[in-house]
CSV table of C-alpha atoms in Angstrom, one decimal:
chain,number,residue,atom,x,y,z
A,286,UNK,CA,27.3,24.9,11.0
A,287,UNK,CA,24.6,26.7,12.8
A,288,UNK,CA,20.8,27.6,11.3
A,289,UNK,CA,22.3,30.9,9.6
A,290,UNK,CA,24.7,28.9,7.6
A,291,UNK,CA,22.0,26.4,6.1
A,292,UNK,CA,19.8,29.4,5.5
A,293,UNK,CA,22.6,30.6,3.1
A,294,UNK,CA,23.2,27.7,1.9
A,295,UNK,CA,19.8,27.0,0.9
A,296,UNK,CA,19.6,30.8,-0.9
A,297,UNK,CA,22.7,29.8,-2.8
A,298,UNK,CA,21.2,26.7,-3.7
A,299,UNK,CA,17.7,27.6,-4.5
A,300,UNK,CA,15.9,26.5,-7.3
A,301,UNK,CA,18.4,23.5,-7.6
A,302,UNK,CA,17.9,20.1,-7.9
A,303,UNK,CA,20.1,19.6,-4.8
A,304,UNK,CA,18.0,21.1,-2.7
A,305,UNK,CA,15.0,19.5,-4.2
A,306,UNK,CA,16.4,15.8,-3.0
A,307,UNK,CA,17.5,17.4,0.0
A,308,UNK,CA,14.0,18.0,0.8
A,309,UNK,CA,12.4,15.0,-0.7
A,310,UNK,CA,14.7,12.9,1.3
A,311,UNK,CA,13.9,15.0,4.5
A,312,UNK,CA,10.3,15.0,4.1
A,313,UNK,CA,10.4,11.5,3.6
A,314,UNK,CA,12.3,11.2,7.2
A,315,UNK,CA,10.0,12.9,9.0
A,316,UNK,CA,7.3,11.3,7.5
A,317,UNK,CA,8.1,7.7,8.1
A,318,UNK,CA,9.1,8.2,11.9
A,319,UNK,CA,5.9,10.7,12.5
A,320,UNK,CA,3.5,8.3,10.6
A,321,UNK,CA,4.8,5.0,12.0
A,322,UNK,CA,5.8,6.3,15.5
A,323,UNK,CA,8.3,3.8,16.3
A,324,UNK,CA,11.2,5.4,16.7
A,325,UNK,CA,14.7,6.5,14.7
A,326,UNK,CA,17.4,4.5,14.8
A,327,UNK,CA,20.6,5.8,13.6
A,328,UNK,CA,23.8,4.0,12.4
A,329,UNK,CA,26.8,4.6,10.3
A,330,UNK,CA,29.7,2.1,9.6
A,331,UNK,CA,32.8,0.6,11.9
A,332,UNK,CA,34.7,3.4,11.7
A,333,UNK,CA,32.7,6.3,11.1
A,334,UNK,CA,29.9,7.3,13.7
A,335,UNK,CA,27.3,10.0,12.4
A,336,UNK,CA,27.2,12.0,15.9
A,337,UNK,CA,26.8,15.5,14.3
A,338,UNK,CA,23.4,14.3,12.2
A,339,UNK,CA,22.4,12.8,15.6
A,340,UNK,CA,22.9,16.5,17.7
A,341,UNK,CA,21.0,18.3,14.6
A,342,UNK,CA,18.3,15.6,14.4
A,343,UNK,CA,17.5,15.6,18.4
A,344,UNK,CA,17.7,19.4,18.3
A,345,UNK,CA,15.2,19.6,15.2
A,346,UNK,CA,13.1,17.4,17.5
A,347,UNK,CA,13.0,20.0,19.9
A,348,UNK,CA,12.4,22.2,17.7
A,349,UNK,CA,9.6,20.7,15.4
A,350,UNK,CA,7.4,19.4,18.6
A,351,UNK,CA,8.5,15.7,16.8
A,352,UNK,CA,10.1,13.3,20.0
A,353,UNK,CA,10.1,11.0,17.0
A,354,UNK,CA,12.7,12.8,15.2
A,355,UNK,CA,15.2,12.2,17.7
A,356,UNK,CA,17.6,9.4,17.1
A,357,UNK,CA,19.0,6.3,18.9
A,358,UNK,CA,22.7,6.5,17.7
A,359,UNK,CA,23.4,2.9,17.4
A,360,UNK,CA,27.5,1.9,17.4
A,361,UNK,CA,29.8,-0.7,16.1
A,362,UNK,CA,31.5,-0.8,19.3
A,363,UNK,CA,30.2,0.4,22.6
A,364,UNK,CA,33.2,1.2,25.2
A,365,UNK,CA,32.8,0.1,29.0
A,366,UNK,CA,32.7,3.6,29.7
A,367,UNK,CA,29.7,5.0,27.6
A,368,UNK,CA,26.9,6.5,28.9
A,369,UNK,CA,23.5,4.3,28.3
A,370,UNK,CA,22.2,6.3,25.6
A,371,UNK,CA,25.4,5.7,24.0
A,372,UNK,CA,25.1,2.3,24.7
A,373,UNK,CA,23.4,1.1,22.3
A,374,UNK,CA,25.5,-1.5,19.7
A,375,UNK,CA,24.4,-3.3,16.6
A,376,UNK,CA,22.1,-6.1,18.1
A,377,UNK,CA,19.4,-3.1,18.5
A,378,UNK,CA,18.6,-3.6,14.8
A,379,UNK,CA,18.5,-7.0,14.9
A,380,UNK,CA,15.3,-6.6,17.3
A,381,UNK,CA,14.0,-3.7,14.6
A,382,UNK,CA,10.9,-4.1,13.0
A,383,UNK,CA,7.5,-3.1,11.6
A,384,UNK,CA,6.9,1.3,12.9
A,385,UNK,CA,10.8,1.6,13.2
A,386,UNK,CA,13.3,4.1,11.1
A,387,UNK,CA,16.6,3.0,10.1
A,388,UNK,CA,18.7,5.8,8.7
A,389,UNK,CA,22.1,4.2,7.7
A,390,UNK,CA,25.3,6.9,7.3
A,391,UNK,CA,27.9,5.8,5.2
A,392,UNK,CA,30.9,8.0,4.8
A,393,UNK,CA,33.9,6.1,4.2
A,394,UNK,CA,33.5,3.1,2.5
A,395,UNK,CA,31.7,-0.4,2.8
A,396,UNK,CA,29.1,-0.9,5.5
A,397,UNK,CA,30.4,-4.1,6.2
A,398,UNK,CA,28.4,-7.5,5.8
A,399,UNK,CA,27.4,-7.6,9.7
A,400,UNK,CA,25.7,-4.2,9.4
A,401,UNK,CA,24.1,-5.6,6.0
A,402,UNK,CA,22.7,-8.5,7.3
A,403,UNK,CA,21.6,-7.1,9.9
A,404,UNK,CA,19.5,-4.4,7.8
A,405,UNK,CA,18.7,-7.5,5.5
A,406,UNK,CA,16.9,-8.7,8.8
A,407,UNK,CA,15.5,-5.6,9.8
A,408,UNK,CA,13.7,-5.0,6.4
A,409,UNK,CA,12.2,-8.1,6.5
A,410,UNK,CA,10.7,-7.4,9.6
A,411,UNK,CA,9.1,-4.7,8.4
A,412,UNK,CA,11.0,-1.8,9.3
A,413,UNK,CA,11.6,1.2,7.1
A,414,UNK,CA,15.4,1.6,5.7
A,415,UNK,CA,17.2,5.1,4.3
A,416,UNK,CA,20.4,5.7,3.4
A,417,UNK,CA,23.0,8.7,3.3
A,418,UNK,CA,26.0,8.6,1.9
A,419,UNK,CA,29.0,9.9,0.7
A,420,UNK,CA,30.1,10.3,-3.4
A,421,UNK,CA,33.3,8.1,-2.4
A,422,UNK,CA,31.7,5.6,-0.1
A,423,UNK,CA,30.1,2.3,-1.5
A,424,UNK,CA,26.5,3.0,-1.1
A,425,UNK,CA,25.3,0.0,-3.7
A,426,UNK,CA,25.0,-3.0,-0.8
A,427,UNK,CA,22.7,-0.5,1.3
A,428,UNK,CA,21.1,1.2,-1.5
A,429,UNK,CA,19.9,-1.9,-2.9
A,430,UNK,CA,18.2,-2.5,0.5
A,431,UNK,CA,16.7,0.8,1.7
A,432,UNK,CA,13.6,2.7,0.6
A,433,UNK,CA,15.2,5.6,0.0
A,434,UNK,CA,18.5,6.6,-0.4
A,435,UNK,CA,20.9,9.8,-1.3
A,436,UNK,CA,24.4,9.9,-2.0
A,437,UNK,CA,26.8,13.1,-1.9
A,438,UNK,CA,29.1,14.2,-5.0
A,439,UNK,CA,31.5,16.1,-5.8
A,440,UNK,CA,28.6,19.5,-5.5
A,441,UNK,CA,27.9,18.9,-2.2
A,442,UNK,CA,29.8,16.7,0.6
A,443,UNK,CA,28.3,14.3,3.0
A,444,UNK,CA,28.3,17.1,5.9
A,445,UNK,CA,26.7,19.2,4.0
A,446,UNK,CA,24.0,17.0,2.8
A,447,UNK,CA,23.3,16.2,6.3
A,448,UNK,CA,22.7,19.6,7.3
A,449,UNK,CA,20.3,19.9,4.3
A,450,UNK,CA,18.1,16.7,5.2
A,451,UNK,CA,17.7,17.6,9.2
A,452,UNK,CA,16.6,21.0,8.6
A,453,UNK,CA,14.6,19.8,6.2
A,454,UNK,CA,13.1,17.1,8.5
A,455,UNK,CA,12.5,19.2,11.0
A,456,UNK,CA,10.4,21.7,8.3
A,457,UNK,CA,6.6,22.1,9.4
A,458,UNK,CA,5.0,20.4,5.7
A,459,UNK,CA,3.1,23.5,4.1
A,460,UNK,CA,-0.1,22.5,4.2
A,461,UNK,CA,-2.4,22.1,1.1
A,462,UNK,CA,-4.7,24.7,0.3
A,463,UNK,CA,-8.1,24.3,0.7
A,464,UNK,CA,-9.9,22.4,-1.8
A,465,UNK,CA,-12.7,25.2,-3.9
A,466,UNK,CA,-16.1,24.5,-3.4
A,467,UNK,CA,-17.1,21.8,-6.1
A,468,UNK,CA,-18.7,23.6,-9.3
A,469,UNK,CA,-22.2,24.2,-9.6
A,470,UNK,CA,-23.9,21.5,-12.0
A,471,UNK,CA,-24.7,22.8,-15.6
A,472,UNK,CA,-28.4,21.8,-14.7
A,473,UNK,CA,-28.5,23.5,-11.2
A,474,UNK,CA,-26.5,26.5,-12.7
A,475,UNK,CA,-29.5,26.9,-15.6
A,476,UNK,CA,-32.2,26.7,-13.1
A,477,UNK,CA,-31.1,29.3,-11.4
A,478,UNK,CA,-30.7,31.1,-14.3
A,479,UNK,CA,-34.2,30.4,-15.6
A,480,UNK,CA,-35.4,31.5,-12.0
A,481,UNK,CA,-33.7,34.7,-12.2
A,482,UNK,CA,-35.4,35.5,-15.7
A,483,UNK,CA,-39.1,34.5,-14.6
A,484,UNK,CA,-39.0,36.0,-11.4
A,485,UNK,CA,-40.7,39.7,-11.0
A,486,UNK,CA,-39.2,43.3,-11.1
A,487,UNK,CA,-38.1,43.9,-7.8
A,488,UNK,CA,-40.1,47.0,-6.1
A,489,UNK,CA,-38.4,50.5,-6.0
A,490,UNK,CA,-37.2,51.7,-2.8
């Protein structure tokens, strides 16, 4: 699904609560990783690895001037063979802590208690836990944990979801407007009216 494609999808959606959450969860992404500045990890369950969030995530990175925003995709199981930024396996959140991200992906089922008490660990040290998930999976045991969380339905499906919260992490926050200048006082505002009243015709030009 390229940029085009969540465009639409956000037209179609528009106005919905969906895309509301979408946001809020998004916003809330971007704000803990650029805020804390430690770092994203990223980790889904034994047997389901969430590489597509991880491409849109580092590419919104890019995209969004936010290093932060790109992930460390941390796996279950780590083959002999993987590169070393694929290297990373599940004793990297055990070492997690206060400034770091964890965004857990669960789409098929039960995290499993080593990735739970691992995240247990993690919280307690201070780092910062979200969760995505999916309308079938069992997000309870990680929900209970995380400081955020949102879970697909039957609306929208886990992929989709995820397209919705990186585009939405990668979004430049509008910024507020301006606060007006504070109003005058009554007392200041009726001496200048009293000056005004007193003071002399002015001359004719």
């Amino acid at each position: 699904m390229d940029a085009v494609q969540v465009a639409t999808i956000r037209e179609v959606l528009a106005g919905s609560e969906w895309l509301r959450e979408a946001r809020r969860f998004g916003g809330a992404l971007r704000s803990s990783v650029s805020t804390q500045g430690g770092g994203l990890l990223l980790v889904g369950t034994e047997t389901y690895e969430p590489w597509h969030l991880a491409a849109h995530l580092d590419d919104e990175a890019a995209w969004s001037g936010l290093p932060e925003l790109s992930p460390t995709l941390v796996r279950h199981r780590v083959p002999r063979t993987a590169p070393a930024h694929l290297s990373v396996g599940l004793g990297r959140i055990e070492g997690a802590g206060r400034g770091e991200t964890l965004l857990v992906v669960n789409g098929d089922g039960d995290p499993g208690d080593a990735l739970l008490e691992r995240l247990a660990d993690a919280r307690r040290s201070g780092a910062t836990l979200l969760s995505l998930a999916s309308g079938e999976a069992s997000l309870e045991p990680v929900e209970d944990l995380a400081h955020d969380a949102l879970c697909a339905d039957d609306v929208l499906d886990l992929d989709t979801v995820q397209h919705l919260v990186s585009a939405a992490a990668g979004e430049t926050p509008t910024p507020r407007p301006a606060p007006s200048a504070p109003r005058p006082r009554l007392r200041d505002r009726l001496s200048r009216l009293a000056d005004h009243l007193t003071a002399p015709p002015a001359s004719r030009w």
